Tab-separated table of C-alpha atoms (C1' of nucleotides) in Angstrom:
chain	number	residue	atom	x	y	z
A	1	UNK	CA	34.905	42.243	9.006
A	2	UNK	CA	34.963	40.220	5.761
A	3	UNK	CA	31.948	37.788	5.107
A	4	UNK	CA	33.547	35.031	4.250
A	5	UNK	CA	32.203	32.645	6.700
A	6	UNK	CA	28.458	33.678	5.963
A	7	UNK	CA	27.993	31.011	3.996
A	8	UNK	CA	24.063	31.695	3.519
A	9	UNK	CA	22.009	28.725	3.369
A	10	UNK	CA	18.416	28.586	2.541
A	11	UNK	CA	15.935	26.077	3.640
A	12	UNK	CA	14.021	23.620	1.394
A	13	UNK	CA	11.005	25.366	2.590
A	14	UNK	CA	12.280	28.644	1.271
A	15	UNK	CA	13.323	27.516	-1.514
A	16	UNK	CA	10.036	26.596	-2.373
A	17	UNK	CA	8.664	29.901	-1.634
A	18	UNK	CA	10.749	31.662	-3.502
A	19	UNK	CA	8.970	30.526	-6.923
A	20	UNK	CA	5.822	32.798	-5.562
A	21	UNK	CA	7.480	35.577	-5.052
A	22	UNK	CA	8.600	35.560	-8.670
A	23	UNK	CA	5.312	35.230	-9.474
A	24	UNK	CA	4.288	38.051	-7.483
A	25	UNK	CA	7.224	40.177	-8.244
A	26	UNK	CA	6.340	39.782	-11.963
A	27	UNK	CA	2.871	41.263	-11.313
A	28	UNK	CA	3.990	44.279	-9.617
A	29	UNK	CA	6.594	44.858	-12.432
A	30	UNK	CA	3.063	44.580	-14.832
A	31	UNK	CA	1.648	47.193	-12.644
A	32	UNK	CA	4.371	49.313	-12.800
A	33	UNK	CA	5.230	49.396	-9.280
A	34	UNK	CA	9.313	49.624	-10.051
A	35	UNK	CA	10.079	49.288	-6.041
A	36	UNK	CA	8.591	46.470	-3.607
A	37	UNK	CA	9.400	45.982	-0.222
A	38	UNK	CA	9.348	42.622	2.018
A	39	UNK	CA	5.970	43.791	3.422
A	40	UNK	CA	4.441	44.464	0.236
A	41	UNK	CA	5.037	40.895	-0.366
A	42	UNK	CA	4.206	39.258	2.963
A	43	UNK	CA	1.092	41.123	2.812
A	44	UNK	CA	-0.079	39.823	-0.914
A	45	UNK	CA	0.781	36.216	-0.349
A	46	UNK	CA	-0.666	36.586	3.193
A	47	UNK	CA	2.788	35.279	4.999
A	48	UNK	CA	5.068	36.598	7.734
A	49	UNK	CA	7.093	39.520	7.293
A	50	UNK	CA	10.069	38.237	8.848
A	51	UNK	CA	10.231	35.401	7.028
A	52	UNK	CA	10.425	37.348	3.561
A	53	UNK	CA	12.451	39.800	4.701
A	54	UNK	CA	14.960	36.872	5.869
A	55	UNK	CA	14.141	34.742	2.374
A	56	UNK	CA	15.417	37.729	0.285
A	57	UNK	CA	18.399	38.369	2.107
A	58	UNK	CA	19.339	34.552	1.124
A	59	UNK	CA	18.811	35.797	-2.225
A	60	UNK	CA	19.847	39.125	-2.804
A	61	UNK	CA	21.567	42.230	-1.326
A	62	UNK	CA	20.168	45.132	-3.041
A	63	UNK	CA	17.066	45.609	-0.388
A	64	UNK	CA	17.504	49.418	1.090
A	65	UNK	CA	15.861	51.006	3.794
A	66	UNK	CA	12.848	53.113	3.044
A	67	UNK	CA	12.462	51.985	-0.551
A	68	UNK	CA	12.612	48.252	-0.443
A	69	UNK	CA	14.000	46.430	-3.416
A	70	UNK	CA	14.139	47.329	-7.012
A	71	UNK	CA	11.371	45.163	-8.578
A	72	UNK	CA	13.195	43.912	-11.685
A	73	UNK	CA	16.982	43.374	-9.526
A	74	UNK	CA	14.917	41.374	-7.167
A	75	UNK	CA	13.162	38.856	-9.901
A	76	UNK	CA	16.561	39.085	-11.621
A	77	UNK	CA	18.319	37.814	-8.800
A	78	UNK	CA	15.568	35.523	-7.142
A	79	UNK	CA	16.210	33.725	-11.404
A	80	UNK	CA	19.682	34.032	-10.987
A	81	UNK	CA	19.605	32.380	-7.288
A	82	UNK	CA	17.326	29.534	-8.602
A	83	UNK	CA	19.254	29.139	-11.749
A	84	UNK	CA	16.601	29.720	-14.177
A	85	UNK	CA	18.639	31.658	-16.472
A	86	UNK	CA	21.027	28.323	-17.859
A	87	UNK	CA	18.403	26.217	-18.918
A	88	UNK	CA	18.816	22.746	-17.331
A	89	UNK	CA	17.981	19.612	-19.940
A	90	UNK	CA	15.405	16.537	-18.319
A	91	UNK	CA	14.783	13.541	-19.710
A	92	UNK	CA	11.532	11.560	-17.966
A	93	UNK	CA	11.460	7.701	-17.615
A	94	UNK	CA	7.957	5.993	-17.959
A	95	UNK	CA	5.556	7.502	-20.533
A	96	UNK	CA	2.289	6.220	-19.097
A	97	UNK	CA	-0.625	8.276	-18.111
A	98	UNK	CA	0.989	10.281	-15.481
A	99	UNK	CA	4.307	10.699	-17.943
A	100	UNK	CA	2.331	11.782	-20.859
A	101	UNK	CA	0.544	14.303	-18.901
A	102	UNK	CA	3.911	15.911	-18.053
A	103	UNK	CA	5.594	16.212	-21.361
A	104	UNK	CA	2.568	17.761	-22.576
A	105	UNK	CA	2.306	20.378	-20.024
A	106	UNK	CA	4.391	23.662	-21.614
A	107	UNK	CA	4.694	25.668	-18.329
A	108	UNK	CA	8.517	24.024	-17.275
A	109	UNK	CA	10.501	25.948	-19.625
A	110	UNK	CA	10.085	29.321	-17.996
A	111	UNK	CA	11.591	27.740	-15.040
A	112	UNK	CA	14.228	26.484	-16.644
A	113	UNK	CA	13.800	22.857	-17.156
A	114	UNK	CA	13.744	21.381	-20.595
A	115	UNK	CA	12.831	17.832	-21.376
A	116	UNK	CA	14.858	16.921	-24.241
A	117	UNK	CA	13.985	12.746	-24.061
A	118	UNK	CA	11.525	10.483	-22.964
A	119	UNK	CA	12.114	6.552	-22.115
A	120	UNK	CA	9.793	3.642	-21.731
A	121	UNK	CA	9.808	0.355	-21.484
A	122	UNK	CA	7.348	-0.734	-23.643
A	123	UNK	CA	8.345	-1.504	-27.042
A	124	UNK	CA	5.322	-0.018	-28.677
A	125	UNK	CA	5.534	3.106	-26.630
A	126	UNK	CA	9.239	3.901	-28.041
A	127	UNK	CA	8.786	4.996	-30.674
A	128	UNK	CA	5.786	7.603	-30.798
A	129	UNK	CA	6.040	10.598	-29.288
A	130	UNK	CA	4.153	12.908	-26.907
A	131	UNK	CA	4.099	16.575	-26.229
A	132	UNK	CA	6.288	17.140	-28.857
A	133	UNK	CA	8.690	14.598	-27.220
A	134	UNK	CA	10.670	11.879	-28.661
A	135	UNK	CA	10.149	8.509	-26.574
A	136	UNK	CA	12.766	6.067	-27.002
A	137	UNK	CA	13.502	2.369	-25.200
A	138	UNK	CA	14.794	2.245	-21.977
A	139	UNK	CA	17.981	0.344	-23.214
A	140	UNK	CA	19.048	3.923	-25.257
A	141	UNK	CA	18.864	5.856	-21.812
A	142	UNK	CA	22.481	5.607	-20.536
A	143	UNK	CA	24.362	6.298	-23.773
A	144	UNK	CA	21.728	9.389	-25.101
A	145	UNK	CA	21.578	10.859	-21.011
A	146	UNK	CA	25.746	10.814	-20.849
A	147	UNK	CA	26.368	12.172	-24.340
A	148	UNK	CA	23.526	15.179	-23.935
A	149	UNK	CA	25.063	15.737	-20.372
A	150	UNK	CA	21.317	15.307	-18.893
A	151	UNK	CA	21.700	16.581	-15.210
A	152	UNK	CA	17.866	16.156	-14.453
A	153	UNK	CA	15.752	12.694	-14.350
A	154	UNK	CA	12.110	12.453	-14.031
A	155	UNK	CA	10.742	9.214	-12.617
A	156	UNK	CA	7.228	8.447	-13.738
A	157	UNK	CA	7.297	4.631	-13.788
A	158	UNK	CA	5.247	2.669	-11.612
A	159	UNK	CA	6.119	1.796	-7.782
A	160	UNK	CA	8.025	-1.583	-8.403
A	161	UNK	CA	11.081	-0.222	-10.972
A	162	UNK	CA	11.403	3.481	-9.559
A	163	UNK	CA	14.729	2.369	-7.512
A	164	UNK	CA	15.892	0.579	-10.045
A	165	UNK	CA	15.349	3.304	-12.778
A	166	UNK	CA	16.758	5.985	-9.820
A	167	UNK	CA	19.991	3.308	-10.374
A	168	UNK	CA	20.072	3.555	-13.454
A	169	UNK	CA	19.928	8.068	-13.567
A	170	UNK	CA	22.442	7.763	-11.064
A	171	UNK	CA	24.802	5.803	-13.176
A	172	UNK	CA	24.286	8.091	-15.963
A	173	UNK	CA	25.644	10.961	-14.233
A	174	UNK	CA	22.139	12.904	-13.264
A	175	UNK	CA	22.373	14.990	-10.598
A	176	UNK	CA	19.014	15.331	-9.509
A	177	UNK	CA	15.662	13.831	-9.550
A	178	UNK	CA	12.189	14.762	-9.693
A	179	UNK	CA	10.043	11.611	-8.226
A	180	UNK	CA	6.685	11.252	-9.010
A	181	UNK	CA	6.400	7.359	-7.977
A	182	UNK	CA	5.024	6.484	-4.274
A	183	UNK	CA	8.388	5.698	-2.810
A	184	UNK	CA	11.117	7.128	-1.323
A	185	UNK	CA	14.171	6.242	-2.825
A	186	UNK	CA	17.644	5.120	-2.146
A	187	UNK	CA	21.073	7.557	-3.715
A	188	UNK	CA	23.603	8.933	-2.935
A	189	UNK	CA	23.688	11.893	-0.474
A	190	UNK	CA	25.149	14.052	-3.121
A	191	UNK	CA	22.030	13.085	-5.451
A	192	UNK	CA	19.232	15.510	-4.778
A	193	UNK	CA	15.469	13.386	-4.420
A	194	UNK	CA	12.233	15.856	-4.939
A	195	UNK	CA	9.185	13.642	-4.486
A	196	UNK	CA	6.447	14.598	-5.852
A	197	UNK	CA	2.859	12.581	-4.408
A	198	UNK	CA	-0.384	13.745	-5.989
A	199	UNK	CA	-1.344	10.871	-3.307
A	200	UNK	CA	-0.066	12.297	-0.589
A	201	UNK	CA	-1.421	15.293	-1.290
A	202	UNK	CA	-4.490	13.841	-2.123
A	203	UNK	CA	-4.457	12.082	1.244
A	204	UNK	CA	-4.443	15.997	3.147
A	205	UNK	CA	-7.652	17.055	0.683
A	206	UNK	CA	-9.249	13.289	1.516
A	207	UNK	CA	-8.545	13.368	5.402
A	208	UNK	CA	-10.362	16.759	5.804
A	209	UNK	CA	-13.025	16.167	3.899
A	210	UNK	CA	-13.573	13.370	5.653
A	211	UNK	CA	-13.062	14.902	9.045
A	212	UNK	CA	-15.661	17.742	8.209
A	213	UNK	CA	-18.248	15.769	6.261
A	214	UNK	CA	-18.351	12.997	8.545
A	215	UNK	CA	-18.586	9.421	7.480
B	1	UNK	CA	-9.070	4.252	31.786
B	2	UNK	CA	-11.193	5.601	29.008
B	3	UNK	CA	-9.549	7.528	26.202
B	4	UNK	CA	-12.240	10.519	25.636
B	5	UNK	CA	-9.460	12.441	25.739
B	6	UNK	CA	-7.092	10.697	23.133
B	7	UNK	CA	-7.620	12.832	20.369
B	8	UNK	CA	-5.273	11.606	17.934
B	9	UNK	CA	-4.026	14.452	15.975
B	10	UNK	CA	-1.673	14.052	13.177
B	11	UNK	CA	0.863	16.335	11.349
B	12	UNK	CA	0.429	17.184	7.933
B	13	UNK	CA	3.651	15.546	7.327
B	14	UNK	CA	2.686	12.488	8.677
B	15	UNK	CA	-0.781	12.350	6.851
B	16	UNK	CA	1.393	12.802	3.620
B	17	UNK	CA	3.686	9.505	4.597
B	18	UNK	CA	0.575	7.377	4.479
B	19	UNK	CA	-0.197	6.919	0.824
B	20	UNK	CA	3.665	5.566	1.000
B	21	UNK	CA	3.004	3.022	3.526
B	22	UNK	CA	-0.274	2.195	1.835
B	23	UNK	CA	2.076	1.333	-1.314
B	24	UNK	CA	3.940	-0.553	0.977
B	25	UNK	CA	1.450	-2.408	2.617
B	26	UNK	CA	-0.045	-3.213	-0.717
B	27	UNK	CA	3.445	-4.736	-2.280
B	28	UNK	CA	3.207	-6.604	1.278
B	29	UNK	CA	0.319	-7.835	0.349
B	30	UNK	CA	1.138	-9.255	-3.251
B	31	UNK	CA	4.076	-10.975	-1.219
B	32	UNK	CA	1.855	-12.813	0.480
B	33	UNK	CA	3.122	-11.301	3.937
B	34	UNK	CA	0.282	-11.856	6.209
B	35	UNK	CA	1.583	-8.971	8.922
B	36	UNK	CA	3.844	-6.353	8.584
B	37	UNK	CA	5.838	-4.516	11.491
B	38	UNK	CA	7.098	-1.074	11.704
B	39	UNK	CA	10.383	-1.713	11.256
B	40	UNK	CA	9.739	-3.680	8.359
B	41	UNK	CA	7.924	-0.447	6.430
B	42	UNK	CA	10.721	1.485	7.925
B	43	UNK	CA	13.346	-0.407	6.350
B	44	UNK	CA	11.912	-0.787	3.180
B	45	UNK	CA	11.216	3.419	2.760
B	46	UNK	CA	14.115	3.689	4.348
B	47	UNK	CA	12.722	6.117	6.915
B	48	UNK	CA	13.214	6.151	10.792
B	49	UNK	CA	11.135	3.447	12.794
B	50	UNK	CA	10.102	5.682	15.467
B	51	UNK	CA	8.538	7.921	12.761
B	52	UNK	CA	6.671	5.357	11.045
B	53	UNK	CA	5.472	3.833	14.560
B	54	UNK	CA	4.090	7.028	15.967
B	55	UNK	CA	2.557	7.528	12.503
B	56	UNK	CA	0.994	3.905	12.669
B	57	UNK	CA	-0.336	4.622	15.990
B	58	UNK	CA	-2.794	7.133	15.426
B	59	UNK	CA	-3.941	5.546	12.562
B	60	UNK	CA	-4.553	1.855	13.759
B	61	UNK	CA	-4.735	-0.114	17.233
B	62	UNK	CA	-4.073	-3.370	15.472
B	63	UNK	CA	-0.480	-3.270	16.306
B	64	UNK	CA	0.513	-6.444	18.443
B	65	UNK	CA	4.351	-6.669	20.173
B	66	UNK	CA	6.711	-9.582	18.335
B	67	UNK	CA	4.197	-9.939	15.450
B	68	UNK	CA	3.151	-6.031	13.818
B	69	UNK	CA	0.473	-5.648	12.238
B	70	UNK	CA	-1.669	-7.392	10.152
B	71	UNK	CA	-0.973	-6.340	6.514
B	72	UNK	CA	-4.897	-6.033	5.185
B	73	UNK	CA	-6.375	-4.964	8.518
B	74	UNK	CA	-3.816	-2.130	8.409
B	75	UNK	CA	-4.135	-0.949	5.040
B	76	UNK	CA	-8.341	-1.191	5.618
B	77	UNK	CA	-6.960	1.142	8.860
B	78	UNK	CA	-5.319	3.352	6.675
B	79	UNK	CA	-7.777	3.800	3.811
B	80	UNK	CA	-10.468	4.024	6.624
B	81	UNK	CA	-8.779	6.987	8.206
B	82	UNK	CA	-7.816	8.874	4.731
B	83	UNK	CA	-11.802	8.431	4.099
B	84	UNK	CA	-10.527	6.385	1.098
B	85	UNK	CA	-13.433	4.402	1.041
B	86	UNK	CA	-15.531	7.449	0.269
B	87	UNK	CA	-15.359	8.720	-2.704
B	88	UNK	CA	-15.621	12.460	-3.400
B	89	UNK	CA	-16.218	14.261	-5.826
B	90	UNK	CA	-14.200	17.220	-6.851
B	91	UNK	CA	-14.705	19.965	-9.896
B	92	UNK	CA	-11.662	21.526	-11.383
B	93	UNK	CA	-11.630	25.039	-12.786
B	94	UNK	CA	-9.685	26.209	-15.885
B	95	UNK	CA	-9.112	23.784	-18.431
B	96	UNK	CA	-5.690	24.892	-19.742
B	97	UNK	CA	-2.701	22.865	-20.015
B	98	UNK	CA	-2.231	22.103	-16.712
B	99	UNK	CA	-6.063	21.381	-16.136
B	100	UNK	CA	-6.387	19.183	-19.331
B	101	UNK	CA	-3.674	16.889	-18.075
B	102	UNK	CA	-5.026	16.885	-14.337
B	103	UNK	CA	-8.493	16.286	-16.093
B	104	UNK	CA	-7.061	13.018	-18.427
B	105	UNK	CA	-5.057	11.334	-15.275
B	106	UNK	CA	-7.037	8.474	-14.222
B	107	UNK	CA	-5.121	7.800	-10.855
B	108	UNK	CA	-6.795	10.035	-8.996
B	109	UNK	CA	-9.692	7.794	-8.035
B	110	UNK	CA	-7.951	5.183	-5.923
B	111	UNK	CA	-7.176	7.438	-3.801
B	112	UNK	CA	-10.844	8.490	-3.275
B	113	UNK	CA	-10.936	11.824	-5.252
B	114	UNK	CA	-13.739	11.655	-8.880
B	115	UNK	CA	-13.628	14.645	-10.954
B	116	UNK	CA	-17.543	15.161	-11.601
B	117	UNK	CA	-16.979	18.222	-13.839
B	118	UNK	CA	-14.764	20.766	-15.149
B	119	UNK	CA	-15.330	25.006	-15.560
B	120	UNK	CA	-13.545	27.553	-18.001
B	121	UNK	CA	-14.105	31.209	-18.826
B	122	UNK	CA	-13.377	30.466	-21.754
B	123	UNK	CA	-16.757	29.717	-24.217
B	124	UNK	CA	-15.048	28.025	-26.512
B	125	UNK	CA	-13.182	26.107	-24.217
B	126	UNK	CA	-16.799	25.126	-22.789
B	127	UNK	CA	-18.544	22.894	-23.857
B	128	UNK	CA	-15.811	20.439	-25.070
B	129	UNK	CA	-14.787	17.658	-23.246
B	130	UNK	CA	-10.864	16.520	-21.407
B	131	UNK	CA	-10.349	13.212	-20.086
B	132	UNK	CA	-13.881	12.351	-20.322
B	133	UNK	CA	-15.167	15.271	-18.386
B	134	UNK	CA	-17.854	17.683	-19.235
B	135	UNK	CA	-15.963	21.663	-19.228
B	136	UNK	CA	-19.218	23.878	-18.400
B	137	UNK	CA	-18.628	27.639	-18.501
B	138	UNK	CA	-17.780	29.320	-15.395
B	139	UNK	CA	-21.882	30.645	-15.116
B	140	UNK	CA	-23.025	27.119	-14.100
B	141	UNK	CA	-20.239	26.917	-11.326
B	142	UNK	CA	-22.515	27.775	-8.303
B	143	UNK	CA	-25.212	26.398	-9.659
B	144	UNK	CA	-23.621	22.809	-10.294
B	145	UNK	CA	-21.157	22.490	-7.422
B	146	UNK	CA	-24.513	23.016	-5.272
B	147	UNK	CA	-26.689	20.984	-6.657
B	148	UNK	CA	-24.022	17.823	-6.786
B	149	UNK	CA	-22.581	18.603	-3.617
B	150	UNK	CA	-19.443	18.987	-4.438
B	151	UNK	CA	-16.347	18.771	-1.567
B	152	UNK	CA	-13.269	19.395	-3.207
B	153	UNK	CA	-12.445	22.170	-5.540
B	154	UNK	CA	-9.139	22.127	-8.196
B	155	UNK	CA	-8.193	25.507	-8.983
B	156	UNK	CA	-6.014	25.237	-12.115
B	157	UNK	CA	-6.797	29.063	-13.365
B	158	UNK	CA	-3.691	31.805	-14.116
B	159	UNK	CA	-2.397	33.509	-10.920
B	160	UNK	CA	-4.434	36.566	-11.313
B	161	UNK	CA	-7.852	34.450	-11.275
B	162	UNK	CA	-6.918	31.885	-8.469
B	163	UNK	CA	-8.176	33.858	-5.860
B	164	UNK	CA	-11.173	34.731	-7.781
B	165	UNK	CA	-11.907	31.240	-8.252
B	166	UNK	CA	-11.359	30.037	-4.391
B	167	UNK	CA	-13.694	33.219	-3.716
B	168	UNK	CA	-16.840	31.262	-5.810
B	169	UNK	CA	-15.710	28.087	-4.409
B	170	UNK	CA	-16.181	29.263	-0.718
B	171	UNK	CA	-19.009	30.533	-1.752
B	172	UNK	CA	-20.698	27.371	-3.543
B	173	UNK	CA	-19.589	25.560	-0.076
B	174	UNK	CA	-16.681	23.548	-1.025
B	175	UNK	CA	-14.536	22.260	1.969
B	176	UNK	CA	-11.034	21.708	0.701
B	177	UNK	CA	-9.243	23.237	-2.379
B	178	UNK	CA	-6.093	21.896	-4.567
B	179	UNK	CA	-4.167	24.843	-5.723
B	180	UNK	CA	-2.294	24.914	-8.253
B	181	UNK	CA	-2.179	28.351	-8.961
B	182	UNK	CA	1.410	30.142	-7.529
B	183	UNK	CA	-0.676	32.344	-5.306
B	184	UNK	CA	-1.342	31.489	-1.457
B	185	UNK	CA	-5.116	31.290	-1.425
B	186	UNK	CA	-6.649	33.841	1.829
B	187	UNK	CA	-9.960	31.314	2.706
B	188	UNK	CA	-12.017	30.861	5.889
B	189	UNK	CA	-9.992	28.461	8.453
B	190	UNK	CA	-12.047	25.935	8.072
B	191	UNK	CA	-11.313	25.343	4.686
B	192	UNK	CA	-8.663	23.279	3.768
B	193	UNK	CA	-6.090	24.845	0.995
B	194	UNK	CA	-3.905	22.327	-0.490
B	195	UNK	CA	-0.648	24.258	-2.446
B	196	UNK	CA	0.484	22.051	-5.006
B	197	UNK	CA	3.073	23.949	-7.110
B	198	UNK	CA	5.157	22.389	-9.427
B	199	UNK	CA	7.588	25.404	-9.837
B	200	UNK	CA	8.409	25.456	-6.612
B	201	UNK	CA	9.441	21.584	-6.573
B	202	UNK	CA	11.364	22.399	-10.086
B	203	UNK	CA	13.193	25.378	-7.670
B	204	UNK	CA	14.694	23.015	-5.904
B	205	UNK	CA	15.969	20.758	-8.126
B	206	UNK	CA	17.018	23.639	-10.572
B	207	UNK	CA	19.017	24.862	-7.567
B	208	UNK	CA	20.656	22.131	-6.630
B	209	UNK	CA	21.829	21.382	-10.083
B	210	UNK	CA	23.037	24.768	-10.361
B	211	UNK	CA	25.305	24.299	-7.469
B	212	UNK	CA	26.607	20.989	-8.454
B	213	UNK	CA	27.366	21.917	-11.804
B	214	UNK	CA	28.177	25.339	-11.613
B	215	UNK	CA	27.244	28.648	-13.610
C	1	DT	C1'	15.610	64.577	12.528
C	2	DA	C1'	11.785	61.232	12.131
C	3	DG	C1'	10.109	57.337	9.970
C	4	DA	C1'	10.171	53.409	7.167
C	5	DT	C1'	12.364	49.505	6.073
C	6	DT	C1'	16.199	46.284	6.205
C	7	DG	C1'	18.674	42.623	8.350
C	8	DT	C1'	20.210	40.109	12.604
C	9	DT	C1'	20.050	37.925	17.108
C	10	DA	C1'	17.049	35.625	20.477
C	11	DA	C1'	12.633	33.156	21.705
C	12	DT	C1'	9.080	30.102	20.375
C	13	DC	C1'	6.990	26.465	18.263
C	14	DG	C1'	6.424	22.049	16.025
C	15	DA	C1'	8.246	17.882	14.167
C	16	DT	C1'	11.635	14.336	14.462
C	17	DT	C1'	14.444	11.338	16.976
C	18	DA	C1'	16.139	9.017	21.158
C	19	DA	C1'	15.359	6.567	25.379
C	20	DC	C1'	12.504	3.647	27.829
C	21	DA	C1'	8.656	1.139	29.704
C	22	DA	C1'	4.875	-2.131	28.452
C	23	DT	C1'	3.313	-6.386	26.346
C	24	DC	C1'	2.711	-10.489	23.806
D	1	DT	C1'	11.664	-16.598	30.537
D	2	DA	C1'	13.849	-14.078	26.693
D	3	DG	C1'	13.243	-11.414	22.788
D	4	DA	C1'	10.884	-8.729	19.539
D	5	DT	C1'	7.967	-5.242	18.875
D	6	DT	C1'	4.677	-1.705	20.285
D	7	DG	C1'	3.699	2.748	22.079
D	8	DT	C1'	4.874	6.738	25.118
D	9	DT	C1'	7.527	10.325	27.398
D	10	DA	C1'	11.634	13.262	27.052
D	11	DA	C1'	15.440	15.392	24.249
D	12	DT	C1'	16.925	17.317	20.041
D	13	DC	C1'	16.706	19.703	15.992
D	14	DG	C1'	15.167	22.983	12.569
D	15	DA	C1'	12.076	26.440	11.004
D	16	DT	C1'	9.205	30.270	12.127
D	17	DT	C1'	8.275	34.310	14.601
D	18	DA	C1'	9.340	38.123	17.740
D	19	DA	C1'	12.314	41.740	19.344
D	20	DC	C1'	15.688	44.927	18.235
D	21	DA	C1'	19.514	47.369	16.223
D	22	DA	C1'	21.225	49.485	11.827
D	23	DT	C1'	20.547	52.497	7.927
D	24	DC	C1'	18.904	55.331	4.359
DNA sequence: TAGATTGTTAATCGATTAACAATC
DNA sequence: TAGATTGTTAATCGATTAACAATC
């Protein structure tokens, strides 16, 4: 029987998971350890069996009975799964506080994302750079984002213009976005939305806290 | 009938849509709109009405049929129940990249969280200053998170440290920890662990792109 | 062959959504 | 009273976990 129905989907939550097993994967390669099975795994990160064992057959088919996986053909293939080999290019909207914190943070390249532009409103913003980043005015976004074939847009503008900047990406041809404002926004279904909340998860440190401490 | 036994749980899910309606609430607010209904915040985050109402409900009895709620009362109801009001203070260990930029964002104490103090191995590292914070070396951890009774721990330390780190944390009785690190943390259950990971939010994206787009 | 490990099919669990009753 | 909205109980959906068969 051929597989071509087995169209293997993989859950957001998986997905996300799949990031720390690279990161585990990479240590075991450090220590020399040049087979790992889905139990080795499970049991460093402290999650269920089953559910790595079912993760990495999303992701790759060279797990064998007895030995487990070949360290460096699983992080290959996890990288090739997630697409970190092609580089993607970013460019981030709103250079504020939050936005300047980001382009000087190095650790995106190794999962390759590259910001290659930054856009504010603010006159006197454009202009200077940050992180090594250019930052140009919001009204050079559409042209520089189509002609550098951006397919990744970073919202880190305030509340009030985040749909209207998501507009804007969307008209430009990006094909994903990474959210950082407090909103949900509004795109096409084809247009994939990652929100990112340091309030929400703020809220979940806060609540507990709160809950234990008492008032 | 009494409601001793009401006790209003709430999904971690829901706890994370909160800070959204709080942004709602608050735009409500500048608009002058005195009460706000369910449906109104579900509309505008374009999310489902049931949701929001159920969410609503364990949060605030203020609700009234054919009128909502009343915008400030509910957004007091709100901050109230996220211990907003509150503040507490938090230290944050390894002043790297990542650290350094958590250390200089300034939105952090809205939502009731105040860096007191931030830790590094590192003795050159201690002793400067990020963001307006103090970086003490690692020594004075236990010491310091005692003494200022400290709630909330950010780990922002390499992989191989983090669980190190949580380990001294526990230890200095902290009650809730923000990882950042792309390790899952093993902690007593009564302490909260927070997994905030940006590679694993950049998976996502990076994999959608690369199925749009193509290899 | 026996044992370890993979990978799949079925059961469970939790969150979301739908239907409905209650109330101002 | 009629209508809008709340809040609850039941149905659905999706993800996790458990049980098991396949394989080296």
């Amino acid at each position: 029987m051929e597989n071509i129905n087995k169209f293997q989907t993989i859950s957001k939550q998986a997905l996300q998971r799949l990031p720390y097993y690279l990161n585990f994967l990479k240590s075991q390669k450090a220590k020399k350890q040049s087979n790992t099975s889905a139990s080795m795994i499970a049991e460093g990160l402290r999650l269920n069996q089953v559910q790595v064992r079912k993760d990495l057959a999303a992701v790759s088919s060279g797990g064998r009975p007895k030995t487990g996986y070949g360290t460096e053909d699983l992080i290959s293939d996890i990288e090739q799964f997630l697409g970190y080999n092609n580089t993607h290019d970013a460019i981030l909207i709103g250079a504020g506080n939050l936005g300047r914190s980001l382009l000087s943070y190095k650790g995106f390249e190794e999962c390759g994302m590259k910001i290659v532009a930054a856009f504010d409103i603010d006159k006197h913003v454009a202009g200077t750079e940050a992180g090594g980043h250019p930052i140009f005015p919001m009204e050079k976004l559409e042209d520089l984002a189509g002609r550098l074939k951006v397919k990744i847009g970073i919202i880190a503008v305030p509340a009030e213009s985040a749909q209207e900047v998501c507009d804007l990406l969307v008209g430009s041809g990006i094909l994903a976005i990474w959210n950082f404002a407090p909103v949900y926004l509004d795109a096409p279904e084809d247009i994939l939305i990652q929100n990112e909340n340091m309030a929400a998860s703020l809220a979940v440190l806060s609540k507990h806290v709160e809950e234990k401490f008492g008032r």
